[in-house]
Amino acid sequence: MSNALLSDISFILALSYACRKGEIAMIGYAPLWRTMKRKKVSSYALIHKHGIPNSTLWRMRKGKPISTTTIDDLCRILKCRPGSIIEYVKEEPPCE
């Protein structure tokens, strides 16, 4: 795993910790949908060709947390970096 990817994963874990502490932090998945459109990869392909569970895509559509393993899988499938899948959204309601 590259140093850049490890750095991105560390950032994600830090945000997850902030959520558990009740601090305002949120991860958004808007970049994923744009990346999928740009690379012409459908949700159907992620589910049926690459084995991404439908429940994971549902969680992302609802803004729920996903694992760093899933982010790694999506990066591999879409041949991109984590920033093409997730973004930090500032000033959102506290995490549930």
PDB file of C-alpha atoms in Angstrom:
ATOM      1  CA  MET A   1       0.000   0.000   0.000  1.00  0.00           C
ATOM      2  CA  SER A   2       1.429   3.416  -0.918  1.00  0.00           C
ATOM      3  CA  ASN A   3       2.307   6.117   1.610  1.00  0.00           C
ATOM      4  CA  ALA A   4      -0.280   8.458   0.074  1.00  0.00           C
ATOM      5  CA  LEU A   5      -3.028   5.860   0.534  1.00  0.00           C
ATOM      6  CA  LEU A   6      -1.927   5.197   4.119  1.00  0.00           C
ATOM      7  CA  SER A   7      -2.042   8.935   4.772  1.00  0.00           C
ATOM      8  CA  ASP A   8      -5.562   9.159   3.348  1.00  0.00           C
ATOM      9  CA  ILE A   9      -6.669   6.176   5.448  1.00  0.00           C
ATOM     10  CA  SER A  10      -5.184   7.758   8.582  1.00  0.00           C
ATOM     11  CA  PHE A  11      -7.204  10.892   7.831  1.00  0.00           C
ATOM     12  CA  ILE A  12     -10.379   8.811   7.549  1.00  0.00           C
ATOM     13  CA  LEU A  13      -9.689   7.054  10.839  1.00  0.00           C
ATOM     14  CA  ALA A  14      -9.106  10.411  12.556  1.00  0.00           C
ATOM     15  CA  LEU A  15     -12.466  11.654  11.295  1.00  0.00           C
ATOM     16  CA  SER A  16     -14.130   8.487  12.528  1.00  0.00           C
ATOM     17  CA  TYR A  17     -12.636   9.108  15.982  1.00  0.00           C
ATOM     18  CA  ALA A  18     -13.948  12.691  15.912  1.00  0.00           C
ATOM     19  CA  CYS A  19     -17.431  11.355  15.153  1.00  0.00           C
ATOM     20  CA  ARG A  20     -17.349   9.004  18.125  1.00  0.00           C
ATOM     21  CA  LYS A  21     -16.333  11.888  20.386  1.00  0.00           C
ATOM     22  CA  GLY A  22     -19.382  13.857  19.225  1.00  0.00           C
ATOM     23  CA  GLU A  23     -17.398  16.438  17.288  1.00  0.00           C
ATOM     24  CA  ILE A  24     -18.829  17.796  14.071  1.00  0.00           C
ATOM     25  CA  ALA A  25     -17.317  15.888  11.149  1.00  0.00           C
ATOM     26  CA  MET A  26     -18.792  14.117   8.179  1.00  0.00           C
ATOM     27  CA  ILE A  27     -17.597  12.193   5.177  1.00  0.00           C
ATOM     28  CA  GLY A  28     -19.475  12.685   1.922  1.00  0.00           C
ATOM     29  CA  TYR A  29     -19.517  10.353  -1.041  1.00  0.00           C
ATOM     30  CA  ALA A  30     -20.364  12.812  -3.844  1.00  0.00           C
ATOM     31  CA  PRO A  31     -16.931  12.265  -5.441  1.00  0.00           C
ATOM     32  CA  LEU A  32     -17.712   8.548  -5.821  1.00  0.00           C
ATOM     33  CA  TRP A  33     -20.812   9.173  -7.915  1.00  0.00           C
ATOM     34  CA  ARG A  34     -18.922  11.672 -10.114  1.00  0.00           C
ATOM     35  CA  THR A  35     -16.001   9.239 -10.522  1.00  0.00           C
ATOM     36  CA  MET A  36     -18.335   6.385 -11.418  1.00  0.00           C
ATOM     37  CA  LYS A  37     -20.057   8.553 -14.032  1.00  0.00           C
ATOM     38  CA  ARG A  38     -16.742   9.763 -15.481  1.00  0.00           C
ATOM     39  CA  LYS A  39     -15.347   6.210 -15.660  1.00  0.00           C
ATOM     40  CA  LYS A  40     -18.670   4.773 -16.863  1.00  0.00           C
ATOM     41  CA  VAL A  41     -18.961   2.259 -14.007  1.00  0.00           C
ATOM     42  CA  SER A  42     -22.517   1.574 -12.850  1.00  0.00           C
ATOM     43  CA  SER A  43     -23.767   0.538  -9.428  1.00  0.00           C
ATOM     44  CA  TYR A  44     -24.885  -2.683 -11.101  1.00  0.00           C
ATOM     45  CA  ALA A  45     -21.282  -3.374 -12.201  1.00  0.00           C
ATOM     46  CA  LEU A  46     -19.933  -2.665  -8.709  1.00  0.00           C
ATOM     47  CA  ILE A  47     -22.414  -5.141  -7.241  1.00  0.00           C
ATOM     48  CA  HIS A  48     -22.432  -7.915  -9.840  1.00  0.00           C
ATOM     49  CA  LYS A  49     -18.996  -7.697 -11.463  1.00  0.00           C
ATOM     50  CA  HIS A  50     -16.844  -6.536  -8.550  1.00  0.00           C
ATOM     51  CA  GLY A  51     -18.709  -7.931  -5.530  1.00  0.00           C
ATOM     52  CA  ILE A  52     -19.435  -4.677  -3.688  1.00  0.00           C
ATOM     53  CA  PRO A  53     -22.499  -5.412  -1.521  1.00  0.00           C
ATOM     54  CA  ASN A  54     -25.683  -3.535  -2.371  1.00  0.00           C
ATOM     55  CA  SER A  55     -25.939  -2.659   1.327  1.00  0.00           C
ATOM     56  CA  THR A  56     -22.607  -0.808   1.092  1.00  0.00           C
ATOM     57  CA  LEU A  57     -23.856   1.335  -1.780  1.00  0.00           C
ATOM     58  CA  TRP A  58     -27.050   1.975   0.186  1.00  0.00           C
ATOM     59  CA  ARG A  59     -24.959   3.111   3.187  1.00  0.00           C
ATOM     60  CA  MET A  60     -23.005   5.476   0.963  1.00  0.00           C
ATOM     61  CA  ARG A  61     -26.160   6.914  -0.581  1.00  0.00           C
ATOM     62  CA  LYS A  62     -27.425   7.605   2.945  1.00  0.00           C
ATOM     63  CA  GLY A  63     -24.112   9.134   4.076  1.00  0.00           C
ATOM     64  CA  LYS A  64     -23.382   6.334   6.531  1.00  0.00           C
ATOM     65  CA  PRO A  65     -19.839   5.173   7.393  1.00  0.00           C
ATOM     66  CA  ILE A  66     -18.075   2.444   5.439  1.00  0.00           C
ATOM     67  CA  SER A  67     -14.854   0.569   6.142  1.00  0.00           C
ATOM     68  CA  THR A  68     -11.433   1.545   4.906  1.00  0.00           C
ATOM     69  CA  THR A  69     -11.311  -1.889   3.259  1.00  0.00           C
ATOM     70  CA  THR A  70     -14.287  -0.849   1.124  1.00  0.00           C
ATOM     71  CA  ILE A  71     -12.565   2.414   0.228  1.00  0.00           C
ATOM     72  CA  ASP A  72      -9.485   0.414  -0.755  1.00  0.00           C
ATOM     73  CA  ASP A  73     -11.629  -1.927  -2.892  1.00  0.00           C
ATOM     74  CA  LEU A  74     -13.330   0.998  -4.639  1.00  0.00           C
ATOM     75  CA  CYS A  75      -9.958   2.656  -5.315  1.00  0.00           C
ATOM     76  CA  ARG A  76      -8.697  -0.577  -6.872  1.00  0.00           C
ATOM     77  CA  ILE A  77     -11.839  -1.067  -8.968  1.00  0.00           C
ATOM     78  CA  LEU A  78     -12.043   2.541 -10.162  1.00  0.00           C
ATOM     79  CA  LYS A  79      -8.246   2.988 -10.397  1.00  0.00           C
ATOM     80  CA  CYS A  80      -8.329   6.164  -8.330  1.00  0.00           C
ATOM     81  CA  ARG A  81      -7.296   7.660  -4.987  1.00  0.00           C
ATOM     82  CA  PRO A  82      -9.540   7.977  -1.912  1.00  0.00           C
ATOM     83  CA  GLY A  83     -10.196  11.655  -2.704  1.00  0.00           C
ATOM     84  CA  SER A  84     -12.057  10.500  -5.827  1.00  0.00           C
ATOM     85  CA  ILE A  85     -14.431   8.520  -3.589  1.00  0.00           C
ATOM     86  CA  ILE A  86     -14.855  10.490  -0.376  1.00  0.00           C
ATOM     87  CA  GLU A  87     -14.673  14.081   0.790  1.00  0.00           C
ATOM     88  CA  TYR A  88     -14.684  15.848   4.121  1.00  0.00           C
ATOM     89  CA  VAL A  89     -17.833  17.928   4.501  1.00  0.00           C
ATOM     90  CA  LYS A  90     -17.408  20.699   7.072  1.00  0.00           C
ATOM     91  CA  GLU A  91     -20.150  22.131   9.271  1.00  0.00           C
ATOM     92  CA  GLU A  92     -22.613  19.268   9.023  1.00  0.00           C
ATOM     93  CA  PRO A  93     -24.797  17.956  11.846  1.00  0.00           C
ATOM     94  CA  PRO A  94     -23.002  15.731  14.407  1.00  0.00           C
ATOM     95  CA  CYS A  95     -22.439  12.097  13.478  1.00  0.00           C
ATOM     96  CA  GLU A  96     -25.022   9.604  14.624  1.00  0.00           C
TER      97      GLU A  96
END
